[in-house]
Short mmCIF file of C-alpha atoms in Angstrom, two decimals:
data_model
loop_
_atom_site.label_atom_id
_atom_site.label_comp_id
_atom_site.label_asym_id
_atom_site.label_seq_id
_atom_site.Cartn_x
_atom_site.Cartn_y
_atom_site.Cartn_z
CA UNK I 9 -22.08 7.70 9.49
CA UNK I 10 -19.82 4.49 8.97
CA UNK I 11 -18.91 3.22 5.35
CA UNK I 12 -19.83 0.27 4.02
CA UNK I 13 -19.21 -2.06 1.15
CA UNK I 14 -21.01 -5.06 2.53
CA UNK I 15 -22.36 -6.94 5.13
CA UNK I 16 -22.09 -10.55 5.26
CA UNK I 17 -24.22 -12.64 8.48
CA UNK I 18 -24.13 -15.48 9.96
CA UNK I 19 -20.08 -15.81 8.94
CA UNK I 20 -18.00 -18.36 10.33
CA UNK I 21 -14.81 -16.79 9.27
CA UNK I 22 -14.66 -13.38 10.60
CA UNK I 23 -13.95 -14.15 14.57
CA UNK I 24 -15.26 -16.94 16.91
CA UNK I 25 -18.23 -18.44 16.30
CA UNK I 26 -20.64 -17.11 14.07
CA UNK I 27 -20.25 -13.32 13.47
CA UNK I 28 -22.01 -10.28 11.91
CA UNK I 29 -19.23 -8.42 10.02
CA UNK I 30 -19.45 -4.98 8.48
CA UNK I 31 -16.52 -5.08 5.44
CA UNK I 32 -15.54 -1.00 5.04
CA UNK I 33 -15.53 0.75 2.26
CA UNK I 34 -11.78 1.35 1.90
CA UNK I 35 -8.27 0.54 2.20
CA UNK I 36 -4.71 2.48 1.96
CA UNK I 37 -3.00 -1.27 1.20
CA UNK I 38 -2.79 -2.42 -3.07
CA UNK I 39 -2.48 -5.82 -2.61
CA UNK I 40 -1.05 -8.04 -5.77
CA UNK I 41 -3.26 -11.15 -4.58
CA UNK I 42 -6.22 -8.91 -2.81
CA UNK I 43 -9.55 -10.91 -3.18
CA UNK I 44 -11.63 -7.70 -3.06
CA UNK I 45 -10.27 -4.49 -4.67
CA UNK I 46 -14.56 -2.97 -4.84
CA UNK I 47 -13.21 -2.62 -1.02
CA UNK I 48 -9.83 -0.56 -1.95
CA UNK I 49 -11.09 3.02 -3.20
CA UNK I 50 -11.92 5.09 -0.04
CA UNK I 51 -13.89 7.94 -2.29
CA UNK I 52 -16.40 5.29 -3.60
CA UNK I 53 -19.54 4.77 -3.56
CA UNK I 54 -20.36 2.97 -0.75
CA UNK I 55 -23.59 3.52 1.87
CA UNK I 56 -23.57 5.16 4.73
CA UNK I 57 -25.03 4.13 7.98
CA UNK I 58 -25.92 5.46 11.21
CA UNK I 59 -24.83 3.48 14.39
CA UNK I 60 -28.92 2.69 15.71
CA UNK I 61 -29.35 0.95 11.88
CA UNK I 62 -26.37 -1.55 12.54
CA UNK I 63 -27.55 -2.04 15.78
CA UNK I 64 -30.47 -2.62 14.58
CA UNK I 65 -29.03 -5.69 12.57
CA UNK I 66 -26.68 -6.56 15.85
CA UNK I 67 -29.37 -7.22 17.99
CA UNK I 68 -31.54 -8.97 15.33
CA UNK I 69 -28.75 -11.17 14.14
CA UNK I 70 -27.68 -12.19 18.48
CA UNK I 71 -29.94 -14.93 18.60
CA UNK I 72 -27.74 -17.09 16.33
CA UNK I 73 -24.03 -15.92 17.84
CA UNK I 74 -23.62 -18.69 21.12
CA UNK I 75 -21.40 -17.68 23.70
CA UNK I 76 -19.08 -16.64 20.87
CA UNK I 77 -20.27 -14.58 18.11
CA UNK I 78 -20.78 -11.36 17.94
CA UNK I 79 -19.87 -8.85 15.48
CA UNK I 80 -16.86 -7.73 13.37
CA UNK I 81 -15.54 -4.84 11.55
CA UNK I 82 -12.98 -5.63 8.65
CA UNK I 83 -12.19 -3.70 4.90
CA UNK I 84 -11.03 -2.69 2.77
CA UNK I 85 -9.95 -1.51 6.34
CA UNK I 86 -11.71 -0.51 8.73
CA UNK I 87 -9.49 1.38 11.15
CA UNK I 88 -9.22 4.87 8.77
CA UNK I 89 -12.81 4.95 9.88
CA UNK I 90 -11.75 4.46 13.33
CA UNK I 91 -13.04 7.19 14.66
CA UNK I 92 -16.52 6.59 12.94
CA UNK I 93 -16.59 3.46 14.88
CA UNK I 94 -15.84 4.56 17.74
CA UNK I 95 -19.31 5.30 19.13
CA UNK I 96 -19.85 1.64 17.06
CA UNK I 97 -18.51 -0.21 19.43
CA UNK I 98 -18.85 1.32 22.71
CA UNK I 99 -23.37 1.05 22.04
CA UNK I 100 -22.05 -3.23 20.89
CA UNK I 101 -20.36 -2.75 24.44
CA UNK I 102 -22.67 -1.73 25.95
CA UNK I 103 -25.33 -4.11 25.08
CA UNK I 104 -22.87 -7.29 25.45
CA UNK I 105 -21.63 -7.73 22.61
CA UNK I 106 -17.85 -9.72 21.45
CA UNK I 107 -16.39 -7.11 19.58
CA UNK I 108 -13.70 -8.14 16.71
CA UNK I 109 -11.34 -6.48 14.21
CA UNK I 110 -10.01 -7.21 11.36
CA UNK I 111 -7.05 -5.09 10.14
CA UNK I 112 -4.11 -5.02 8.60
CA UNK I 113 -3.00 -2.56 11.42
CA UNK I 114 -1.09 0.30 10.02
CA UNK I 115 -3.15 2.61 11.10
CA UNK I 116 -2.83 4.18 14.91
CA UNK I 117 -3.68 7.71 15.73
CA UNK I 118 -5.68 8.12 19.38
CA UNK I 119 -8.82 7.39 17.71
CA UNK I 120 -7.34 4.22 17.30
CA UNK I 121 -6.56 3.56 20.29
CA UNK I 122 -9.56 4.74 22.36
CA UNK I 123 -11.49 2.36 19.22
CA UNK I 124 -9.78 -0.51 21.22
CA UNK I 125 -10.66 0.28 24.62
CA UNK I 126 -14.14 -2.13 23.51
CA UNK I 127 -12.36 -4.48 21.33
CA UNK I 128 -12.40 -7.86 22.41
CA UNK I 129 -9.84 -8.90 19.26
CA UNK I 130 -7.91 -7.97 16.41
CA UNK I 131 -7.38 -10.60 13.73
CA UNK I 132 -3.97 -9.67 12.46
CA UNK I 133 -3.03 -9.29 8.91
CA UNK I 134 0.50 -8.60 8.76
CA UNK I 135 1.35 -9.05 5.11
CA UNK I 136 5.48 -10.18 5.31
CA UNK I 137 7.52 -9.86 8.32
CA UNK I 138 9.97 -8.61 5.88
CA UNK I 139 9.48 -5.19 4.54
CA UNK I 140 10.87 -5.32 1.35
CA UNK I 141 9.02 -7.56 -0.21
CA UNK I 142 6.23 -5.99 2.57
CA UNK I 143 6.68 -2.72 0.43
CA UNK I 144 6.47 -5.55 -3.04
CA UNK I 145 3.78 -6.79 -2.43
CA UNK I 146 1.37 -3.49 -0.89
CA UNK I 147 3.76 -1.36 -1.85
CA UNK I 148 3.95 0.44 2.03
CA UNK I 149 6.23 -0.39 4.70
CA UNK I 150 5.54 -3.40 7.50
CA UNK I 151 6.95 -0.46 10.15
CA UNK I 152 3.30 0.57 11.03
CA UNK I 153 2.39 -2.53 10.50
CA UNK I 154 4.09 -4.31 13.26
CA UNK I 155 4.47 -1.40 15.99
CA UNK I 156 0.67 -1.92 15.92
CA UNK I 157 1.54 -5.19 17.00
CA UNK I 158 4.03 -3.98 19.81
CA UNK I 159 1.29 -1.98 20.67
CA UNK I 160 -1.51 -4.92 21.10
CA UNK I 161 0.59 -6.90 22.80
CA UNK I 162 1.21 -3.79 25.31
CA UNK I 163 -2.19 -3.12 25.65
CA UNK I 164 -3.14 -7.06 26.41
CA UNK I 165 -6.07 -7.24 23.85
CA UNK I 166 -6.07 -10.72 22.66
CA UNK I 167 -4.53 -11.32 18.96
CA UNK I 168 -5.94 -14.19 15.63
CA UNK I 169 -2.38 -13.23 13.51
CA UNK I 170 -3.61 -13.80 9.68
CA UNK I 171 -0.83 -14.35 7.03
CA UNK I 172 -1.85 -15.18 3.08
CA UNK I 173 0.97 -17.99 1.80
CA UNK I 174 1.63 -16.01 -2.17
CA UNK I 175 4.45 -18.85 -3.52
CA UNK I 176 6.79 -16.78 -4.67
CA UNK I 177 6.11 -13.99 -2.95
CA UNK I 178 5.40 -15.13 1.17
CA UNK I 179 6.50 -18.08 1.06
CA UNK I 180 9.95 -17.83 1.90
CA UNK I 181 10.92 -20.15 4.70
CA UNK I 182 13.95 -17.64 6.81
CA UNK I 183 10.71 -15.41 7.01
CA UNK I 184 8.54 -17.59 7.98
CA UNK I 185 10.63 -18.25 10.92
CA UNK I 186 11.52 -14.31 11.53
CA UNK I 187 7.02 -13.42 11.98
CA UNK I 188 7.68 -16.64 14.03
CA UNK I 189 10.26 -15.17 15.92
CA UNK I 190 8.27 -12.34 16.46
CA UNK I 191 4.45 -13.72 16.78
CA UNK I 192 6.65 -15.43 19.93
CA UNK I 193 7.82 -12.39 21.90
CA UNK I 194 3.91 -11.13 22.28
CA UNK I 195 1.68 -13.11 24.65
CA UNK I 196 -0.77 -11.89 23.38
CA UNK I 197 -1.20 -13.77 20.41
CA UNK I 198 -3.63 -16.28 20.27
CA UNK I 199 -3.38 -18.20 17.09
CA UNK I 200 -1.90 -17.81 13.70
CA UNK I 201 -4.68 -18.43 10.37
CA UNK I 202 -2.65 -19.27 7.44
CA UNK I 203 -4.56 -17.94 4.45
CA UNK I 204 -4.28 -20.00 1.52
CA UNK I 205 -3.25 -17.75 -2.19
CA UNK I 206 -5.95 -18.20 -4.24
CA UNK I 207 -7.75 -16.14 -7.50
CA UNK I 208 -11.45 -16.16 -6.53
CA UNK I 209 -11.25 -11.81 -7.29
CA UNK I 210 -9.89 -12.32 -10.58
CA UNK I 211 -12.89 -11.30 -12.58
CA UNK I 212 -13.22 -8.01 -9.57
CA UNK I 213 -10.66 -6.75 -11.38
CA UNK I 214 -11.80 -6.83 -15.07
CA UNK I 215 -15.03 -5.28 -13.44
CA UNK I 216 -12.84 -2.23 -12.41
CA UNK I 217 -11.03 -2.22 -15.93
CA UNK I 218 -7.69 -3.33 -13.88
CA UNK I 219 -4.73 -6.26 -14.31
CA UNK I 220 -4.65 -8.65 -12.21
CA UNK I 221 -1.02 -8.89 -10.69
CA UNK I 222 -0.05 -12.33 -10.84
CA UNK I 223 -2.22 -14.47 -13.07
CA UNK I 224 0.39 -17.29 -13.42
CA UNK I 225 1.19 -17.49 -9.37
CA UNK I 226 -0.45 -20.80 -8.82
CA UNK I 227 -2.07 -21.44 -5.54
CA UNK I 228 -0.59 -23.53 -2.50
CA UNK I 229 0.13 -27.44 -2.95
CA UNK I 230 -0.79 -28.91 0.04
CA UNK I 231 3.42 -29.59 0.82
CA UNK I 232 3.62 -26.14 0.40
CA UNK I 233 0.68 -25.30 3.14
CA UNK I 234 2.01 -28.48 5.65
CA UNK I 235 5.38 -26.47 5.25
CA UNK I 236 4.47 -22.81 6.74
CA UNK I 237 2.42 -24.92 9.37
CA UNK I 238 5.51 -27.29 11.03
CA UNK I 239 7.43 -23.78 10.84
CA UNK I 240 5.04 -21.82 13.04
CA UNK I 241 4.34 -24.41 15.05
CA UNK I 242 7.04 -24.22 16.26
CA UNK I 243 6.14 -20.12 17.56
CA UNK I 244 2.49 -20.32 18.17
CA UNK I 245 0.65 -22.23 20.14
CA UNK I 246 -2.19 -23.06 17.81
CA UNK I 247 -1.49 -22.62 14.28
CA UNK I 248 -4.13 -23.08 11.20
CA UNK I 249 -4.84 -23.44 8.35
CA UNK I 250 -8.23 -21.63 6.31
#
């Protein structure tokens, strides 16, 4: 059984084409700017689904997928449930569905390696290339994420990198250049998506009784986004701002 937080039909943000997106419950990071804090708690009550019920949803939406669309698992952090996801991804690939994982890349074990055999694309959320800054914003080191990125490159699994540009936290030009150079060494990285910082999830913190950690941080200016895009374009063949 797979524990889900929510489901999005006809999504166009999490992977190529039109997607059916399963948001799994539970995350091992606690990012200061998390827009979905209600997905963090691994012990929280999520709804349990078996593989066949999820496959049925995928089959129902297949007419909308076209040539590029398919199924994405996101979170939370979906690879916490990698063992449970293997059967789902095997079934999806057996029926010709495109499969995608949106992950922070912090989990790499035998279950994850098996799951990746049935994965067409990984959306890799690299929070920061600098370890100290990464610890500051997530509470954890980035070494597992970087190791995960190297493994994906070794296995030649296609990657779209994702990067949230938080003013004063993840917009250091030196760090952006370092990340660009890191990605430039990987033939499997197809693009990087810059995700502007926003505060759309603040009300969720209030509902949870949590304090939002970045109330004073303003959303990105167009100049900030343009500067980051120009840096990444020196290293990655395709850079987009979502």
